[in-house]
Each structure stands twice: as C-alpha cells, then as structure tokens.
mmCIF file with all atom_site columns, C-alpha atoms in Angstrom:
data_model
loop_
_atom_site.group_PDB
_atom_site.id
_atom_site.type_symbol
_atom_site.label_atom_id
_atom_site.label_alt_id
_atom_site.label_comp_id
_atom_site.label_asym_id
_atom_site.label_entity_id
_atom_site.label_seq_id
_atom_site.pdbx_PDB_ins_code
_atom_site.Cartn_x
_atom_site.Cartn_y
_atom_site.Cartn_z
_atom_site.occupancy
_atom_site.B_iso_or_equiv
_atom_site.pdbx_formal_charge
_atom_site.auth_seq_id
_atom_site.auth_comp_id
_atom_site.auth_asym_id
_atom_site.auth_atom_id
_atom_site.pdbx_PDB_model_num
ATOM 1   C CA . UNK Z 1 1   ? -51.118 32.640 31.188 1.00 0.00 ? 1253 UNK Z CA 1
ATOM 2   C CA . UNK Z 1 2   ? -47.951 32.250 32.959 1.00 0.00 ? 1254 UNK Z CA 1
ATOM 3   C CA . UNK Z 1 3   ? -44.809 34.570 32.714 1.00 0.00 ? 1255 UNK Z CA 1
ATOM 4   C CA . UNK Z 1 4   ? -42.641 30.962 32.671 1.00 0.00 ? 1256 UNK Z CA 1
ATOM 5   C CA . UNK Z 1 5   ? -44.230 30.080 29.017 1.00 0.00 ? 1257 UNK Z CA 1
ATOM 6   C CA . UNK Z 1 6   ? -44.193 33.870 27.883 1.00 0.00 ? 1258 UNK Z CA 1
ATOM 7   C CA . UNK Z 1 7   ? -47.497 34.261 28.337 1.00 0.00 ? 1259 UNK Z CA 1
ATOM 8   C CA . UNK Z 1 8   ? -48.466 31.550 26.128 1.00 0.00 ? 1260 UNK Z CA 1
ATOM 9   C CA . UNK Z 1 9   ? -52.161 30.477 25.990 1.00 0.00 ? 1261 UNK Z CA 1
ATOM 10  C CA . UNK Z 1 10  ? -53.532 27.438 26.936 1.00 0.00 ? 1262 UNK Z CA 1
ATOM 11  C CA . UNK Z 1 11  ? -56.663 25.572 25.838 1.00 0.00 ? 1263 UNK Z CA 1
ATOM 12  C CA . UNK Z 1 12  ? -59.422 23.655 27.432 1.00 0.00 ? 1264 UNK Z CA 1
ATOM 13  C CA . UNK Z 1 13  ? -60.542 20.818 25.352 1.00 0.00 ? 1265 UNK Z CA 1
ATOM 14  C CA . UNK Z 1 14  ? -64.226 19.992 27.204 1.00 0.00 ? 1266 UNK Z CA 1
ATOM 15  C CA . UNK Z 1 15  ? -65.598 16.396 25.267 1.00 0.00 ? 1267 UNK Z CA 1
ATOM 16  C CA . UNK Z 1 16  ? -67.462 13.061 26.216 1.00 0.00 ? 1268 UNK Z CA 1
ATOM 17  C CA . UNK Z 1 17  ? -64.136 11.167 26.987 1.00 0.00 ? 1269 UNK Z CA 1
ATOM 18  C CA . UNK Z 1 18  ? -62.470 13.616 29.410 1.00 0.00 ? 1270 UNK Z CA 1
ATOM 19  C CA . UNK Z 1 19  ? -61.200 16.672 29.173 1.00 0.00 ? 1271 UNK Z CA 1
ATOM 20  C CA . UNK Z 1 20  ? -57.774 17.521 27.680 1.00 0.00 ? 1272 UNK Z CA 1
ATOM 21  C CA . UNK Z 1 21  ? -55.595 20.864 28.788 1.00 0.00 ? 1273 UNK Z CA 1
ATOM 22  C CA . UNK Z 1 22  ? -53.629 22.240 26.166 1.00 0.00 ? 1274 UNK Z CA 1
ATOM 23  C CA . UNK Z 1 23  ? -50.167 23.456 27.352 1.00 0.00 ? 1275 UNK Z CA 1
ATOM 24  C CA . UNK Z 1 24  ? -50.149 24.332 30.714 1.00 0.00 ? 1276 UNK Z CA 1
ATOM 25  C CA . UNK Z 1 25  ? -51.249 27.829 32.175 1.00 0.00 ? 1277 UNK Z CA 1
ATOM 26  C CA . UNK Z 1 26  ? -50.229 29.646 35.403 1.00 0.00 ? 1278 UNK Z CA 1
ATOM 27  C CA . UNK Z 1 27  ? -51.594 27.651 38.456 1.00 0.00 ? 1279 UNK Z CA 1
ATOM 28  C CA . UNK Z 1 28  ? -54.952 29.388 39.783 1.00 0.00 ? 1280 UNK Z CA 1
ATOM 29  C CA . UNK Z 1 29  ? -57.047 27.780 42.415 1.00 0.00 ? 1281 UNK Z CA 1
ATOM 30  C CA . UNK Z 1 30  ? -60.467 30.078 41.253 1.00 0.00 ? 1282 UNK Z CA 1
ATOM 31  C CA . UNK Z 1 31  ? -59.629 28.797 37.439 1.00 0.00 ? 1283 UNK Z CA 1
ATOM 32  C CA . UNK Z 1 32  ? -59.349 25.007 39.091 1.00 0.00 ? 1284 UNK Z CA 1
ATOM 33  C CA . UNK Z 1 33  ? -62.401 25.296 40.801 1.00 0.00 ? 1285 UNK Z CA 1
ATOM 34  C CA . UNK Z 1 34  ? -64.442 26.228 37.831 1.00 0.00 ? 1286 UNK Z CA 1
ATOM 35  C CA . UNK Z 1 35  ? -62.376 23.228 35.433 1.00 0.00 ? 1287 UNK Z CA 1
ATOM 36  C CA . UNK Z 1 36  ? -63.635 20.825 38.355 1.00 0.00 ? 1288 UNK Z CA 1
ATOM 37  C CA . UNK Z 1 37  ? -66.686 22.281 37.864 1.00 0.00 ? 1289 UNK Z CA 1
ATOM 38  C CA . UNK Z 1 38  ? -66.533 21.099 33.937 1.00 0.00 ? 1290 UNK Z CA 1
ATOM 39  C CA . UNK Z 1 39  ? -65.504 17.504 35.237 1.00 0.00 ? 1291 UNK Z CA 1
ATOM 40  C CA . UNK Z 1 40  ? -61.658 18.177 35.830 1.00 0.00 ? 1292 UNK Z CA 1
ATOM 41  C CA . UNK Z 1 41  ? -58.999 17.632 33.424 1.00 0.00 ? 1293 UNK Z CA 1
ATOM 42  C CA . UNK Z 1 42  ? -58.026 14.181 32.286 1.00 0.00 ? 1294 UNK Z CA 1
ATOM 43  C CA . UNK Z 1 43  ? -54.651 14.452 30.430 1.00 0.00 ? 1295 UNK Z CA 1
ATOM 44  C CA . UNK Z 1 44  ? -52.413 17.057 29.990 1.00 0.00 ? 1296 UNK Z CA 1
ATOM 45  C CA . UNK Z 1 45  ? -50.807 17.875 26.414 1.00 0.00 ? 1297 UNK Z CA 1
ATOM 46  C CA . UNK Z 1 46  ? -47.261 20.009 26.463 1.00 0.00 ? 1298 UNK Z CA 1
ATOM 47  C CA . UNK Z 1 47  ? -46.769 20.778 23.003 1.00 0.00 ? 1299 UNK Z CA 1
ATOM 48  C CA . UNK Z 1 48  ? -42.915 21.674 23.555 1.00 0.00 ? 1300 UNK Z CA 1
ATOM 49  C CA . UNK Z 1 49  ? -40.529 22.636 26.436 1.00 0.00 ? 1301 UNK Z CA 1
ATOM 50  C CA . UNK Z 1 50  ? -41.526 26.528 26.285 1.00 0.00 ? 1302 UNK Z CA 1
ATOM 51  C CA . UNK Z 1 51  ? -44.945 26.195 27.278 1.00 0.00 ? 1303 UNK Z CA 1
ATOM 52  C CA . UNK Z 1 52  ? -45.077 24.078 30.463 1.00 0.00 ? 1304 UNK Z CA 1
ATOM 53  C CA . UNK Z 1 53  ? -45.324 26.386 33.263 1.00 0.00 ? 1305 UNK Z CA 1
ATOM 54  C CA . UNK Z 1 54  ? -47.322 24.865 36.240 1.00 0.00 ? 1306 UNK Z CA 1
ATOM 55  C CA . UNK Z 1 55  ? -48.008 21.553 34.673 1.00 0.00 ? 1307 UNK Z CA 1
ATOM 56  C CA . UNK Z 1 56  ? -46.650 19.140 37.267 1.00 0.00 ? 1308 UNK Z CA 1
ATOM 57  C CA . UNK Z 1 57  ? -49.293 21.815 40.016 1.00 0.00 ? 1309 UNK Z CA 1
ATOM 58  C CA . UNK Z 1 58  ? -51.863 21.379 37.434 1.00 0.00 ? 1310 UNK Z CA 1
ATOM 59  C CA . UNK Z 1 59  ? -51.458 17.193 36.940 1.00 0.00 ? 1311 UNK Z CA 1
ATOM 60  C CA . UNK Z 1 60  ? -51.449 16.939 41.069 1.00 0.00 ? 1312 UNK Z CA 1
ATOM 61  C CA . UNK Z 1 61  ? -54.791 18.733 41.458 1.00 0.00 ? 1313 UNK Z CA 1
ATOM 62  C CA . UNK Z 1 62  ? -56.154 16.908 38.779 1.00 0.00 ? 1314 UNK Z CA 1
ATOM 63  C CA . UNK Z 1 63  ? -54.650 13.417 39.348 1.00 0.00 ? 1315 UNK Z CA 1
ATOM 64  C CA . UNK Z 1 64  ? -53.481 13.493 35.819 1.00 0.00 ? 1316 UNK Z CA 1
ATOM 65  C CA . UNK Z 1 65  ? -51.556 11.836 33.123 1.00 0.00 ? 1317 UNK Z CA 1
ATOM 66  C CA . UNK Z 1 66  ? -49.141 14.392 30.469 1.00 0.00 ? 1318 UNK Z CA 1
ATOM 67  C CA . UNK Z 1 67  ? -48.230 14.139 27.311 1.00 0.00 ? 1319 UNK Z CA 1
ATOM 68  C CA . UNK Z 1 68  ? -45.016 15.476 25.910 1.00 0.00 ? 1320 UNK Z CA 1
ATOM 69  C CA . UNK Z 1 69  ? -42.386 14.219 23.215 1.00 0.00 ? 1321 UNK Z CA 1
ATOM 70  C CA . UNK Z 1 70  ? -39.484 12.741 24.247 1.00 0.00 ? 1322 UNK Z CA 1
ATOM 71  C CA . UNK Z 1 71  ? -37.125 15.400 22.420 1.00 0.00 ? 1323 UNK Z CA 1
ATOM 72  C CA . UNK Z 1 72  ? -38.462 17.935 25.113 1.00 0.00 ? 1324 UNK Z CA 1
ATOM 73  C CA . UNK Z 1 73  ? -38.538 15.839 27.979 1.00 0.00 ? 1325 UNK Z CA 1
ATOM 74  C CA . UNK Z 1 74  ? -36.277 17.495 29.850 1.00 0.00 ? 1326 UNK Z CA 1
ATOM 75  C CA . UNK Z 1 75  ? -38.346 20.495 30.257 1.00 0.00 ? 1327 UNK Z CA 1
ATOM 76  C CA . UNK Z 1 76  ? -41.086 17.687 32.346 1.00 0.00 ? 1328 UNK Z CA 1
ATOM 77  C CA . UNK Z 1 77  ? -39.084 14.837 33.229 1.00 0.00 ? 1329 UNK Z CA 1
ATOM 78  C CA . UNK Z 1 78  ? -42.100 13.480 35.739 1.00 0.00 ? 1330 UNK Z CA 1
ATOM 79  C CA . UNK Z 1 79  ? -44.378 13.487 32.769 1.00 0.00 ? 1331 UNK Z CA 1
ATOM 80  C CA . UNK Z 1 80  ? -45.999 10.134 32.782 1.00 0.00 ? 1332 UNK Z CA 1
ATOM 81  C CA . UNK Z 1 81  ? -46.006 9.440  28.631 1.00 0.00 ? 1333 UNK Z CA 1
ATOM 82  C CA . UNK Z 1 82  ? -43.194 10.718 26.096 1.00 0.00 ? 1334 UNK Z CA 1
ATOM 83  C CA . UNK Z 1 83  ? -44.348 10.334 22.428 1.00 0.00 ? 1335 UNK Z CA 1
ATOM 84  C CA . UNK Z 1 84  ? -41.738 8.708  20.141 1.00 0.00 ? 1336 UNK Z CA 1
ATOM 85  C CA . UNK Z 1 85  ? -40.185 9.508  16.610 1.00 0.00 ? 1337 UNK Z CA 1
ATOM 86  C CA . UNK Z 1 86  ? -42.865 11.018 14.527 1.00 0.00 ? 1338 UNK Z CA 1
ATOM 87  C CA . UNK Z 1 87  ? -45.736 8.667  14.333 1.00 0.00 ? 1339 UNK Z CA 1
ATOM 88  C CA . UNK Z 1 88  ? -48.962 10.340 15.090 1.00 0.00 ? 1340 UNK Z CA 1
ATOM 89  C CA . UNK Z 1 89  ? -50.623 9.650  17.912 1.00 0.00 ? 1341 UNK Z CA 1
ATOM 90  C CA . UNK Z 1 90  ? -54.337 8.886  18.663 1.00 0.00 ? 1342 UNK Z CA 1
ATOM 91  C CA . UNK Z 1 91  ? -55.651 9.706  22.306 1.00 0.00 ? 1343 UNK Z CA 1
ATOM 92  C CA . UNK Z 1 92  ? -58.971 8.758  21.769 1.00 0.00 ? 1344 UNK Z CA 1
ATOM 93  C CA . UNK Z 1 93  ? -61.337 9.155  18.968 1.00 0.00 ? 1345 UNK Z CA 1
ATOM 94  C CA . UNK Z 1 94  ? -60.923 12.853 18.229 1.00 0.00 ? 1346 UNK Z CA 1
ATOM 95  C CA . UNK Z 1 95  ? -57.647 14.095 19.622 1.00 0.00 ? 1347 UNK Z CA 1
ATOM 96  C CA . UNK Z 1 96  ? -54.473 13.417 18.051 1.00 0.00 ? 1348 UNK Z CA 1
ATOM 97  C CA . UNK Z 1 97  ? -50.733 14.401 18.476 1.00 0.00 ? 1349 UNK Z CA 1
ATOM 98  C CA . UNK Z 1 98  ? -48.714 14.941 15.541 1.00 0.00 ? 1350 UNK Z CA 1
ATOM 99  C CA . UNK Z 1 99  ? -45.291 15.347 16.067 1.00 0.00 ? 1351 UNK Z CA 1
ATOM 100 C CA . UNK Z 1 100 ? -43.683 18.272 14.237 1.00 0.00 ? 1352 UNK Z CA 1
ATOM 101 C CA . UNK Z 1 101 ? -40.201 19.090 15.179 1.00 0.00 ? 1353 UNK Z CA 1
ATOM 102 C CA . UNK Z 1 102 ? -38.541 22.444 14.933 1.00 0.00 ? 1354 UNK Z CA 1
ATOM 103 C CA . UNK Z 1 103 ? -40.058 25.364 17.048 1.00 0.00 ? 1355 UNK Z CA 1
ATOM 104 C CA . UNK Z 1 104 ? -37.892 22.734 19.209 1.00 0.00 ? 1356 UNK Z CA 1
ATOM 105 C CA . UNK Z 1 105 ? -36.854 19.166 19.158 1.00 0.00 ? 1357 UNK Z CA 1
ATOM 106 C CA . UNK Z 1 106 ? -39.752 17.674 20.748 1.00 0.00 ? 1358 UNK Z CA 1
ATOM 107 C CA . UNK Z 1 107 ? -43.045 19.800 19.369 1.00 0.00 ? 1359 UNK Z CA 1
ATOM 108 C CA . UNK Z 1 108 ? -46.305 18.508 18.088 1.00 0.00 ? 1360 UNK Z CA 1
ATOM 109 C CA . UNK Z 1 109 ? -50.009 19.913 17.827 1.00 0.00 ? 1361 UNK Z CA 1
ATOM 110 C CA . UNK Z 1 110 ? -52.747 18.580 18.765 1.00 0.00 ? 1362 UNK Z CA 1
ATOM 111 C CA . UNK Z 1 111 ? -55.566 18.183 16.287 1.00 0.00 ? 1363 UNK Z CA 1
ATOM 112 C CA . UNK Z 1 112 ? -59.496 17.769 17.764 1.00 0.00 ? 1364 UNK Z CA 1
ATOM 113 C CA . UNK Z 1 113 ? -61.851 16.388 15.263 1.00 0.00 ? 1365 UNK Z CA 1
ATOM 114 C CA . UNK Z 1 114 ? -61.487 13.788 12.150 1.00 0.00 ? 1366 UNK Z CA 1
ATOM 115 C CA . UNK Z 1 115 ? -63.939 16.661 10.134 1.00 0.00 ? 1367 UNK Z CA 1
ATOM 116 C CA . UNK Z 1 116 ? -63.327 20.487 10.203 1.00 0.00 ? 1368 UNK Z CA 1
ATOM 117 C CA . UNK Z 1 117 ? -60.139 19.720 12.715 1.00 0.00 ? 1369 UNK Z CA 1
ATOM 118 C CA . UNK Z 1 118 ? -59.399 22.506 15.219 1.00 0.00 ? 1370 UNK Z CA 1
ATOM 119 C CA . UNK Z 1 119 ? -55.280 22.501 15.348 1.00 0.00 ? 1371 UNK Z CA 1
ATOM 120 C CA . UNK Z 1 120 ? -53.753 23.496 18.536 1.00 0.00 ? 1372 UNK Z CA 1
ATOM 121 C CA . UNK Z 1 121 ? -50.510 24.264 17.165 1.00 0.00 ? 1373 UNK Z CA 1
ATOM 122 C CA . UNK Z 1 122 ? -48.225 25.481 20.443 1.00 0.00 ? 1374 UNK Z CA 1
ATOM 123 C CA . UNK Z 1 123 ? -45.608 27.496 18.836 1.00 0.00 ? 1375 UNK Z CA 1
ATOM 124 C CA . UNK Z 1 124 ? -45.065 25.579 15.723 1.00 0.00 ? 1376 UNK Z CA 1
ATOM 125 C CA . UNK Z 1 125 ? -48.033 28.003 13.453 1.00 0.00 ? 1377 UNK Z CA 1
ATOM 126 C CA . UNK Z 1 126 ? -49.804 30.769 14.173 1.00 0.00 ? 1378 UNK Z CA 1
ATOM 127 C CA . UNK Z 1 127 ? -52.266 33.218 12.371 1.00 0.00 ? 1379 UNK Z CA 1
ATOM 128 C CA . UNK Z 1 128 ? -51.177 36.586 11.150 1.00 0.00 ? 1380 UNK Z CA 1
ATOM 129 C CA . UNK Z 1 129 ? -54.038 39.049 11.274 1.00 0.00 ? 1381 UNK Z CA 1
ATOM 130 C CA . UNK Z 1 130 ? -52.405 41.760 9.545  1.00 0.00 ? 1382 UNK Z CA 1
ATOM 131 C CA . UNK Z 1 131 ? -50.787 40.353 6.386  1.00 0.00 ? 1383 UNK Z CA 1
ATOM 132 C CA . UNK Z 1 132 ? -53.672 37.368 6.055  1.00 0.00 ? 1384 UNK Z CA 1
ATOM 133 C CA . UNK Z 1 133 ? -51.356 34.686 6.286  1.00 0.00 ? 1385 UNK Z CA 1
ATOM 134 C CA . UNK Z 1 134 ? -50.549 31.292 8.243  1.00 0.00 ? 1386 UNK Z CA 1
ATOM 135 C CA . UNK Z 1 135 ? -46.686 32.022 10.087 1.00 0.00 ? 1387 UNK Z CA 1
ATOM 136 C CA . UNK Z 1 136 ? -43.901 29.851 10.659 1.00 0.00 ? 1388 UNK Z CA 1
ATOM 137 C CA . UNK Z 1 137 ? -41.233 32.152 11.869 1.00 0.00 ? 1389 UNK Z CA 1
ATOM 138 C CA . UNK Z 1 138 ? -37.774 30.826 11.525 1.00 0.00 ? 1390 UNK Z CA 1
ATOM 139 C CA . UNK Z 1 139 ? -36.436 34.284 14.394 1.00 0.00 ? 1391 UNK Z CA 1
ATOM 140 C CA . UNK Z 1 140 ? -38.316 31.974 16.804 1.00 0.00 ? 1392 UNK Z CA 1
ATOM 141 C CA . UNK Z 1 141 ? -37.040 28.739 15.841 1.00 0.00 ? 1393 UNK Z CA 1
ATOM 142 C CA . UNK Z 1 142 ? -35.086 27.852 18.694 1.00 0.00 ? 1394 UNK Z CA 1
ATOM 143 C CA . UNK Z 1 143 ? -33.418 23.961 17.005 1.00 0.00 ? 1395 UNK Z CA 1
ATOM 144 C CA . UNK Z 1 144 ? -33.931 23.628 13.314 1.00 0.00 ? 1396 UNK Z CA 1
ATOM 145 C CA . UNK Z 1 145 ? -35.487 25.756 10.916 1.00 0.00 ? 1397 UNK Z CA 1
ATOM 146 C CA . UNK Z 1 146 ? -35.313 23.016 8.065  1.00 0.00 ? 1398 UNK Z CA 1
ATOM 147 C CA . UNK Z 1 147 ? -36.959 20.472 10.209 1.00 0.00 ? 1399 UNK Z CA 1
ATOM 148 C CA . UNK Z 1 148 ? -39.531 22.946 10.906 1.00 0.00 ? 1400 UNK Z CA 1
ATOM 149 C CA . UNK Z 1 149 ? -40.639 23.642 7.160  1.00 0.00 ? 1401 UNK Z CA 1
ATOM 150 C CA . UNK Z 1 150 ? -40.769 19.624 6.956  1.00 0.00 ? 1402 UNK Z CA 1
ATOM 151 C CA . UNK Z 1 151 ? -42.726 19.839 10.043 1.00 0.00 ? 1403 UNK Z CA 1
ATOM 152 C CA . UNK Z 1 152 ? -45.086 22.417 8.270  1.00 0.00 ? 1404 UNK Z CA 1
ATOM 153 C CA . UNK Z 1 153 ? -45.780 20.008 5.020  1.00 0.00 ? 1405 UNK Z CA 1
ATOM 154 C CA . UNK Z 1 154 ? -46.945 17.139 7.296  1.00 0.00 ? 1406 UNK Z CA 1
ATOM 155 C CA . UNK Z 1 155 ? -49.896 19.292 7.834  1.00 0.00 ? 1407 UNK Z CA 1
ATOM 156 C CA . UNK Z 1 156 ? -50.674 19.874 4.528  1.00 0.00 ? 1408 UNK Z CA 1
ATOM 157 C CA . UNK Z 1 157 ? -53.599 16.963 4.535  1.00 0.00 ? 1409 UNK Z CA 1
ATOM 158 C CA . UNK Z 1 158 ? -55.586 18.037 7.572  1.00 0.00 ? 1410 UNK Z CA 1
ATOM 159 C CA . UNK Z 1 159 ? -58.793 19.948 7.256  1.00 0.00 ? 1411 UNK Z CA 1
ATOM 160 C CA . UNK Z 1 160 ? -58.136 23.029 9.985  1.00 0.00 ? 1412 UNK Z CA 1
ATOM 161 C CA . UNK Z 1 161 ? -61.465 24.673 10.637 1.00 0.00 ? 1413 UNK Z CA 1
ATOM 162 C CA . UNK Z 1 162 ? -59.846 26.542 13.398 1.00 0.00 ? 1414 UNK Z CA 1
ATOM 163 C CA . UNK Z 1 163 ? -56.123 27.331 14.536 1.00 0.00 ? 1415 UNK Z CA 1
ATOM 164 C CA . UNK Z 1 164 ? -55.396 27.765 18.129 1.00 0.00 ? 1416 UNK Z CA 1
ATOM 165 C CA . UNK Z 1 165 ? -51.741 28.619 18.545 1.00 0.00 ? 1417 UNK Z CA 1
ATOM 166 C CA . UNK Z 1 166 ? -49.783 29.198 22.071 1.00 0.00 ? 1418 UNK Z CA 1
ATOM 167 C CA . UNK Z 1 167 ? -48.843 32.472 20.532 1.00 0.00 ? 1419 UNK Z CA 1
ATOM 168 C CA . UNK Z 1 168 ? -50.735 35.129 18.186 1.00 0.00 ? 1420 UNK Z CA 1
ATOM 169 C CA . UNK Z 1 169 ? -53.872 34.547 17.107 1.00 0.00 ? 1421 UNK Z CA 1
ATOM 170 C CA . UNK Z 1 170 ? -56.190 31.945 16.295 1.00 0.00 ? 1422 UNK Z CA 1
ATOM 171 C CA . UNK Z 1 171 ? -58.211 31.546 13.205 1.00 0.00 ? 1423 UNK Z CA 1
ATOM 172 C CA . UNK Z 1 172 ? -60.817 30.400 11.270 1.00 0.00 ? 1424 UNK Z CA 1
ATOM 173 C CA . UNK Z 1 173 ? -60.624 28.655 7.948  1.00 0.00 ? 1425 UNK Z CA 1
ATOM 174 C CA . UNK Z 1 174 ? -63.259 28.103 5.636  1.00 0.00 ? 1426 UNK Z CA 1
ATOM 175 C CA . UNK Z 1 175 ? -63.141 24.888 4.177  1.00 0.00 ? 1427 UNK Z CA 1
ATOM 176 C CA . UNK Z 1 176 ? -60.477 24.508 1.536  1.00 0.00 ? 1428 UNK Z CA 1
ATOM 177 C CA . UNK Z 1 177 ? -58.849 27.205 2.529  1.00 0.00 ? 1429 UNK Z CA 1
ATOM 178 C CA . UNK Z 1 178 ? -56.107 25.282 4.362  1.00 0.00 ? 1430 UNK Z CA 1
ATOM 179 C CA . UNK Z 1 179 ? -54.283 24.301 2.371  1.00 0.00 ? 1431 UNK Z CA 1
ATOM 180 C CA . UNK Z 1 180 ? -53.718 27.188 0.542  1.00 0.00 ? 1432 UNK Z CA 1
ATOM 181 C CA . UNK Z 1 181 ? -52.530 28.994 3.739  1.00 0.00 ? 1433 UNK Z CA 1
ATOM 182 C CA . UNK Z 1 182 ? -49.931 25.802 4.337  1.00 0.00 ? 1434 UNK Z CA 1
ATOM 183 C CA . UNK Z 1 183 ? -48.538 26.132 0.736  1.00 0.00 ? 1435 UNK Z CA 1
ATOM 184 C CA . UNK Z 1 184 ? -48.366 29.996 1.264  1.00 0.00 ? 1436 UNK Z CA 1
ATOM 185 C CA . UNK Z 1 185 ? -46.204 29.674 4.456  1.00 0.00 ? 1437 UNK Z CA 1
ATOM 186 C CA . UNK Z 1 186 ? -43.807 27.437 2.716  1.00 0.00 ? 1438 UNK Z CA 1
#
C-alpha cells in the first residue's frame, strides 16, 4: 500500500476478460513483474480521490485505461474514462461500477459477479470485526454524510458474498445475510 492513499489496499481482479486493479497501490517493479506474470492489468478502477497513489506509474507500465467518476476527477485528471451521474456501469460481464457518492463526491464500488457478488467498496463500507457489523462512518466522510446513507441504500439489492474495502477488513457473508448488515448500518 502506499502512504499517499493511507495505506489503503488495493485489489487484483484476475478473470477471462482482463484483469482489473482495484485502487491503485504504491508502484513496485517486483509486484509488476509478478502481475505481468498473471497477464498484466487491463483497466484500472479508482474508487475515489483518496486512494489513487501511483495510478498514472501503474497505467504506463501496463498500457492501461482508468476508471474514475467525474466528481473526483481532479485527483486523476489524465484518467482516460470519468463515469457520469449515478447510472451503474457495466465493464464487461461481471464487473460493475456503482456510483455511490459521499465518502467523497465522486465514489463508487465495484461489484465482481451477477451471483454471490464480491463488493470492492473503497472507502464507502467496510467490515467491523469487533462489534459484527457493516460501517459507514460519517468522522470519515469527507463531502456529505446524507448523500452517503443514500449511497448505502442503493446497495441494499446486491447479493455480497464478500466485502473488500480500501480500509478495515473484508468479509464474508453468507447468503441472505446482506441485507441485514445494510439495514443495520442505516
């Protein structure tokens, strides 16, 4: 991880259309190597302006496109694609950005899979271990708190096997229990 996106985490999405990076970590020639090894990375998801570190080092080596909503644009102005309003977004036939505004103007997650979904969820949701429950925290809501809960309820319909936050720590859901966690948060 990379001091720039407070040591957020990144993910490696490795699938039969190309592989997808997940925020961007702290440029590492070894840790490029071994991607190229897994056949390279074909796009390049920022879910919001914390969590962008070495993208533009990362999209160079790579000779790939980015993804990032227009609201945060300024943190990666070169980014080749800005995502617009909140319509979701399908890149491909199992990844998908849904915008949800809050964290900061421009986040969205990423959600792999139409069944049992894994959730990438930047900054927006994350899992905590010690009081069982999904969090949205409104002390690190850095634009609006309001748009954030609203942000929250237009996940309510997915089917999250697994959340994968840039933050805290990921989780697994056993089916139905989802929803339950989403209404709990709110």
């Amino acid at each position: 991880s990379s001091k720039r996106s407070f040591g957020a985490s990144s993910w490696l999405i490795v699938g039969p259309e190309g592989n997808s990076l997940i925020d961007s970590p702290r440029w590492s020639a070894p840790l490029a190597r071994r991607i190229r090894k897994m056949g390279g990375i074909n796009q390049i998801v920022l879910t919001h302006r914390d969590d962008v570190a070495d993208h533009a080092h990362w999209a160079k080596a790579f000779n790939c496109e980015r993804w990032i909503h227009q609201g945060d644009a300024n943190a990666a102005p070169e980014a080749e694609n800005q995502l617009k309003g909140l319509g979701v977004l399908q890149l491909g036939k199992s990844l998908k950005l849904i915008p949800t505004p809050g964290h900061t103007e421009g986040s969205m997650v990423a959600v792999l899979g139409n069944q049992e979904q894994i959730l990438f969820s930047g900054d927006h949701l994350w899992w905590n271990p010690g009081k069982a429950v999904l969090v949205a925290s409104k002390e690190y809501c850095w634009w609006d708190w309001d748009e954030q809960l609203k942000s929250v309820k237009r996940l309510l319909d997915l089917d999250v096997g697994w959340l994968l936050p840039g933050h805290g720590y990921a989780h697994e859901f056993e089916p139905g229990q989802w929803e339950d966690a989403i209404k709990q948060t709110l």
